[in-house]
Amino acid sequence: METIQNQYIPGVCNIGNEEIKMRKRAGWFGAVATVILWIVFIWLDTPHIWRLTLFVPAITSATGFIQAYSHFCAYFGFTSLFNFGNIGKTDSVEQAEFRAQDRKRAWQIVVHSMLIGLAVSFLAYAAPILF
């Protein structure tokens, strides 16, 4: 099992092992939901426009996996928090410069997750046309 540094690094690392496990679970949940919904849409021959709704579980998956991989929680970055202990116990980031670095990293995670969600939903939308 992968271990990480158990310390806060502004804009780089704001969560520990327990928080990372929780993000991985969210990533897998979103991935499974995306695949199941896509199969259901194909099986039921739903109108293609409905396949764009795969954006929601796909962005959930992307957000979870990106946060786990980067050891950084976007929500914590926006709210000036970090956690290296038990789930639900957080500490505050006091320095303004550190908070700014965290917000920048949080926005990067949000944008990357949205782009992945859009790509998946548009692929699902266009797949019947392409094949």
PDB file of C-alpha atoms in Angstrom:
ATOM      1  CA  MET A   1       0.000   0.000   0.000  1.00  0.00           C
ATOM      2  CA  GLU A   2       1.201   3.461  -0.884  1.00  0.00           C
ATOM      3  CA  THR A   3       2.113   5.778   1.955  1.00  0.00           C
ATOM      4  CA  ILE A   4       2.506   9.508   1.678  1.00  0.00           C
ATOM      5  CA  GLN A   5       4.081  12.236   3.676  1.00  0.00           C
ATOM      6  CA  ASN A   6       1.818  13.008   6.576  1.00  0.00           C
ATOM      7  CA  GLN A   7       2.284  16.725   6.411  1.00  0.00           C
ATOM      8  CA  TYR A   8       0.550  19.655   4.830  1.00  0.00           C
ATOM      9  CA  ILE A   9       2.322  21.120   1.792  1.00  0.00           C
ATOM     10  CA  PRO A  10       0.565  24.202   0.354  1.00  0.00           C
ATOM     11  CA  GLY A  11      -0.929  23.563  -3.084  1.00  0.00           C
ATOM     12  CA  VAL A  12       0.544  20.052  -3.124  1.00  0.00           C
ATOM     13  CA  CYS A  13      -0.788  17.851  -0.320  1.00  0.00           C
ATOM     14  CA  ASN A  14      -3.632  18.487   2.114  1.00  0.00           C
ATOM     15  CA  ILE A  15      -4.978  14.984   2.869  1.00  0.00           C
ATOM     16  CA  GLY A  16      -3.604  11.835   4.451  1.00  0.00           C
ATOM     17  CA  ASN A  17      -4.145   8.124   3.863  1.00  0.00           C
ATOM     18  CA  GLU A  18      -7.701   7.873   5.245  1.00  0.00           C
ATOM     19  CA  GLU A  19      -8.937  10.801   3.152  1.00  0.00           C
ATOM     20  CA  ILE A  20      -7.192   9.349   0.085  1.00  0.00           C
ATOM     21  CA  LYS A  21      -8.978   6.009   0.576  1.00  0.00           C
ATOM     22  CA  MET A  22     -12.293   7.852   0.713  1.00  0.00           C
ATOM     23  CA  ARG A  23     -11.513   9.673  -2.567  1.00  0.00           C
ATOM     24  CA  LYS A  24     -10.571   6.383  -4.265  1.00  0.00           C
ATOM     25  CA  ARG A  25     -13.905   4.882  -3.204  1.00  0.00           C
ATOM     26  CA  ALA A  26     -15.712   7.890  -4.691  1.00  0.00           C
ATOM     27  CA  GLY A  27     -13.705   7.470  -7.882  1.00  0.00           C
ATOM     28  CA  TRP A  28     -14.660   3.813  -8.199  1.00  0.00           C
ATOM     29  CA  PHE A  29     -18.291   4.549  -7.364  1.00  0.00           C
ATOM     30  CA  GLY A  30     -18.443   7.167 -10.116  1.00  0.00           C
ATOM     31  CA  ALA A  31     -16.680   4.920 -12.624  1.00  0.00           C
ATOM     32  CA  VAL A  32     -19.006   1.979 -11.975  1.00  0.00           C
ATOM     33  CA  ALA A  33     -22.069   4.244 -12.104  1.00  0.00           C
ATOM     34  CA  THR A  34     -20.878   5.714 -15.411  1.00  0.00           C
ATOM     35  CA  VAL A  35     -20.377   2.309 -17.014  1.00  0.00           C
ATOM     36  CA  ILE A  36     -23.670   0.904 -15.714  1.00  0.00           C
ATOM     37  CA  LEU A  37     -25.656   3.931 -16.871  1.00  0.00           C
ATOM     38  CA  TRP A  38     -23.964   3.872 -20.268  1.00  0.00           C
ATOM     39  CA  ILE A  39     -24.863   0.192 -20.689  1.00  0.00           C
ATOM     40  CA  VAL A  40     -28.453   0.882 -19.595  1.00  0.00           C
ATOM     41  CA  PHE A  41     -28.729   3.753 -22.076  1.00  0.00           C
ATOM     42  CA  ILE A  42     -27.482   1.518 -24.893  1.00  0.00           C
ATOM     43  CA  TRP A  43     -29.652  -1.421 -23.834  1.00  0.00           C
ATOM     44  CA  LEU A  44     -32.801   0.724 -23.602  1.00  0.00           C
ATOM     45  CA  ASP A  45     -31.870   2.604 -26.774  1.00  0.00           C
ATOM     46  CA  THR A  46     -32.463   5.930 -25.053  1.00  0.00           C
ATOM     47  CA  PRO A  47     -32.253   9.127 -27.072  1.00  0.00           C
ATOM     48  CA  HIS A  48     -28.628  10.171 -27.459  1.00  0.00           C
ATOM     49  CA  ILE A  49     -29.171  13.443 -25.620  1.00  0.00           C
ATOM     50  CA  TRP A  50     -29.720  11.500 -22.375  1.00  0.00           C
ATOM     51  CA  ARG A  51     -26.209  10.123 -22.636  1.00  0.00           C
ATOM     52  CA  LEU A  52     -24.880  13.579 -21.829  1.00  0.00           C
ATOM     53  CA  THR A  53     -26.099  12.990 -18.259  1.00  0.00           C
ATOM     54  CA  LEU A  54     -23.123  10.654 -17.863  1.00  0.00           C
ATOM     55  CA  PHE A  55     -21.275  13.879 -17.093  1.00  0.00           C
ATOM     56  CA  VAL A  56     -22.397  13.632 -13.448  1.00  0.00           C
ATOM     57  CA  PRO A  57     -21.037  10.198 -12.532  1.00  0.00           C
ATOM     58  CA  ALA A  58     -18.000  10.726 -14.797  1.00  0.00           C
ATOM     59  CA  ILE A  59     -17.049  13.957 -13.048  1.00  0.00           C
ATOM     60  CA  THR A  60     -17.576  12.230  -9.689  1.00  0.00           C
ATOM     61  CA  SER A  61     -15.169   9.506 -10.745  1.00  0.00           C
ATOM     62  CA  ALA A  62     -12.601  11.919 -12.152  1.00  0.00           C
ATOM     63  CA  THR A  63     -12.717  14.143  -9.080  1.00  0.00           C
ATOM     64  CA  GLY A  64     -12.260  11.216  -6.723  1.00  0.00           C
ATOM     65  CA  PHE A  65      -9.350   9.682  -8.617  1.00  0.00           C
ATOM     66  CA  ILE A  66      -7.581  12.997  -9.273  1.00  0.00           C
ATOM     67  CA  GLN A  67      -7.822  13.984  -5.621  1.00  0.00           C
ATOM     68  CA  ALA A  68      -6.574  10.562  -4.478  1.00  0.00           C
ATOM     69  CA  TYR A  69      -3.692  10.586  -6.939  1.00  0.00           C
ATOM     70  CA  SER A  70      -2.654  14.150  -6.123  1.00  0.00           C
ATOM     71  CA  HIS A  71      -3.181  13.791  -2.340  1.00  0.00           C
ATOM     72  CA  PHE A  72      -5.182  16.990  -2.469  1.00  0.00           C
ATOM     73  CA  CYS A  73      -8.851  17.632  -1.671  1.00  0.00           C
ATOM     74  CA  ALA A  74     -10.385  20.417  -3.755  1.00  0.00           C
ATOM     75  CA  TYR A  75     -13.038  21.183  -1.134  1.00  0.00           C
ATOM     76  CA  PHE A  76     -10.373  21.502   1.550  1.00  0.00           C
ATOM     77  CA  GLY A  77      -8.382  23.730  -0.798  1.00  0.00           C
ATOM     78  CA  PHE A  78     -11.329  26.079  -1.255  1.00  0.00           C
ATOM     79  CA  THR A  79     -12.152  26.142   2.466  1.00  0.00           C
ATOM     80  CA  SER A  80      -8.566  26.448   3.791  1.00  0.00           C
ATOM     81  CA  LEU A  81      -8.512  23.068   5.533  1.00  0.00           C
ATOM     82  CA  PHE A  82      -6.303  19.990   5.691  1.00  0.00           C
ATOM     83  CA  ASN A  83      -6.554  16.561   7.338  1.00  0.00           C
ATOM     84  CA  PHE A  84      -3.954  13.923   8.096  1.00  0.00           C
ATOM     85  CA  GLY A  85      -5.826  12.140  10.866  1.00  0.00           C
ATOM     86  CA  ASN A  86      -9.260  10.636  11.223  1.00  0.00           C
ATOM     87  CA  ILE A  87     -12.014  11.422   8.752  1.00  0.00           C
ATOM     88  CA  GLY A  88     -13.962  14.483   9.835  1.00  0.00           C
ATOM     89  CA  LYS A  89     -11.160  16.061  11.867  1.00  0.00           C
ATOM     90  CA  THR A  90      -9.642  19.005  10.019  1.00  0.00           C
ATOM     91  CA  ASP A  91      -7.170  21.766  10.732  1.00  0.00           C
ATOM     92  CA  SER A  92      -7.178  25.281   9.285  1.00  0.00           C
ATOM     93  CA  VAL A  93      -4.637  26.874   6.978  1.00  0.00           C
ATOM     94  CA  GLU A  94      -3.679  30.211   8.503  1.00  0.00           C
ATOM     95  CA  GLN A  95      -1.240  31.814   6.028  1.00  0.00           C
ATOM     96  CA  ALA A  96      -2.858  33.786   3.194  1.00  0.00           C
ATOM     97  CA  GLU A  97      -0.147  32.730   0.725  1.00  0.00           C
ATOM     98  CA  PHE A  98      -0.783  29.041   1.504  1.00  0.00           C
ATOM     99  CA  ARG A  99      -4.559  29.510   1.129  1.00  0.00           C
ATOM    100  CA  ALA A 100      -3.990  31.091  -2.307  1.00  0.00           C
ATOM    101  CA  GLN A 101      -1.830  28.140  -3.414  1.00  0.00           C
ATOM    102  CA  ASP A 102      -4.494  25.720  -2.194  1.00  0.00           C
ATOM    103  CA  ARG A 103      -7.290  27.541  -4.050  1.00  0.00           C
ATOM    104  CA  LYS A 104      -5.231  27.493  -7.256  1.00  0.00           C
ATOM    105  CA  ARG A 105      -4.693  23.727  -6.960  1.00  0.00           C
ATOM    106  CA  ALA A 106      -8.381  23.186  -6.120  1.00  0.00           C
ATOM    107  CA  TRP A 107      -9.419  25.047  -9.285  1.00  0.00           C
ATOM    108  CA  GLN A 108      -7.034  22.883 -11.334  1.00  0.00           C
ATOM    109  CA  ILE A 109      -8.690  19.748  -9.969  1.00  0.00           C
ATOM    110  CA  VAL A 110     -12.168  21.106 -10.711  1.00  0.00           C
ATOM    111  CA  VAL A 111     -11.267  22.085 -14.280  1.00  0.00           C
ATOM    112  CA  HIS A 112      -9.533  18.781 -15.042  1.00  0.00           C
ATOM    113  CA  SER A 113     -12.452  16.817 -13.608  1.00  0.00           C
ATOM    114  CA  MET A 114     -14.950  18.813 -15.637  1.00  0.00           C
ATOM    115  CA  LEU A 115     -12.971  18.263 -18.833  1.00  0.00           C
ATOM    116  CA  ILE A 116     -12.892  14.510 -18.209  1.00  0.00           C
ATOM    117  CA  GLY A 117     -16.623  14.488 -17.425  1.00  0.00           C
ATOM    118  CA  LEU A 118     -17.357  16.410 -20.621  1.00  0.00           C
ATOM    119  CA  ALA A 119     -15.157  14.101 -22.692  1.00  0.00           C
ATOM    120  CA  VAL A 120     -16.868  10.984 -21.353  1.00  0.00           C
ATOM    121  CA  SER A 121     -20.380  12.361 -21.835  1.00  0.00           C
ATOM    122  CA  PHE A 122     -19.673  13.591 -25.369  1.00  0.00           C
ATOM    123  CA  LEU A 123     -18.034  10.266 -26.241  1.00  0.00           C
ATOM    124  CA  ALA A 124     -21.149   8.469 -25.019  1.00  0.00           C
ATOM    125  CA  TYR A 125     -23.302  10.877 -27.022  1.00  0.00           C
ATOM    126  CA  ALA A 126     -21.280  10.476 -30.209  1.00  0.00           C
ATOM    127  CA  ALA A 127     -20.413   6.774 -29.911  1.00  0.00           C
ATOM    128  CA  PRO A 128     -23.579   5.504 -31.654  1.00  0.00           C
ATOM    129  CA  ILE A 129     -22.924   7.932 -34.469  1.00  0.00           C
ATOM    130  CA  LEU A 130     -19.267   6.905 -34.800  1.00  0.00           C
ATOM    131  CA  PHE A 131     -19.835   3.137 -34.741  1.00  0.00           C
TER     132      PHE A 131
END
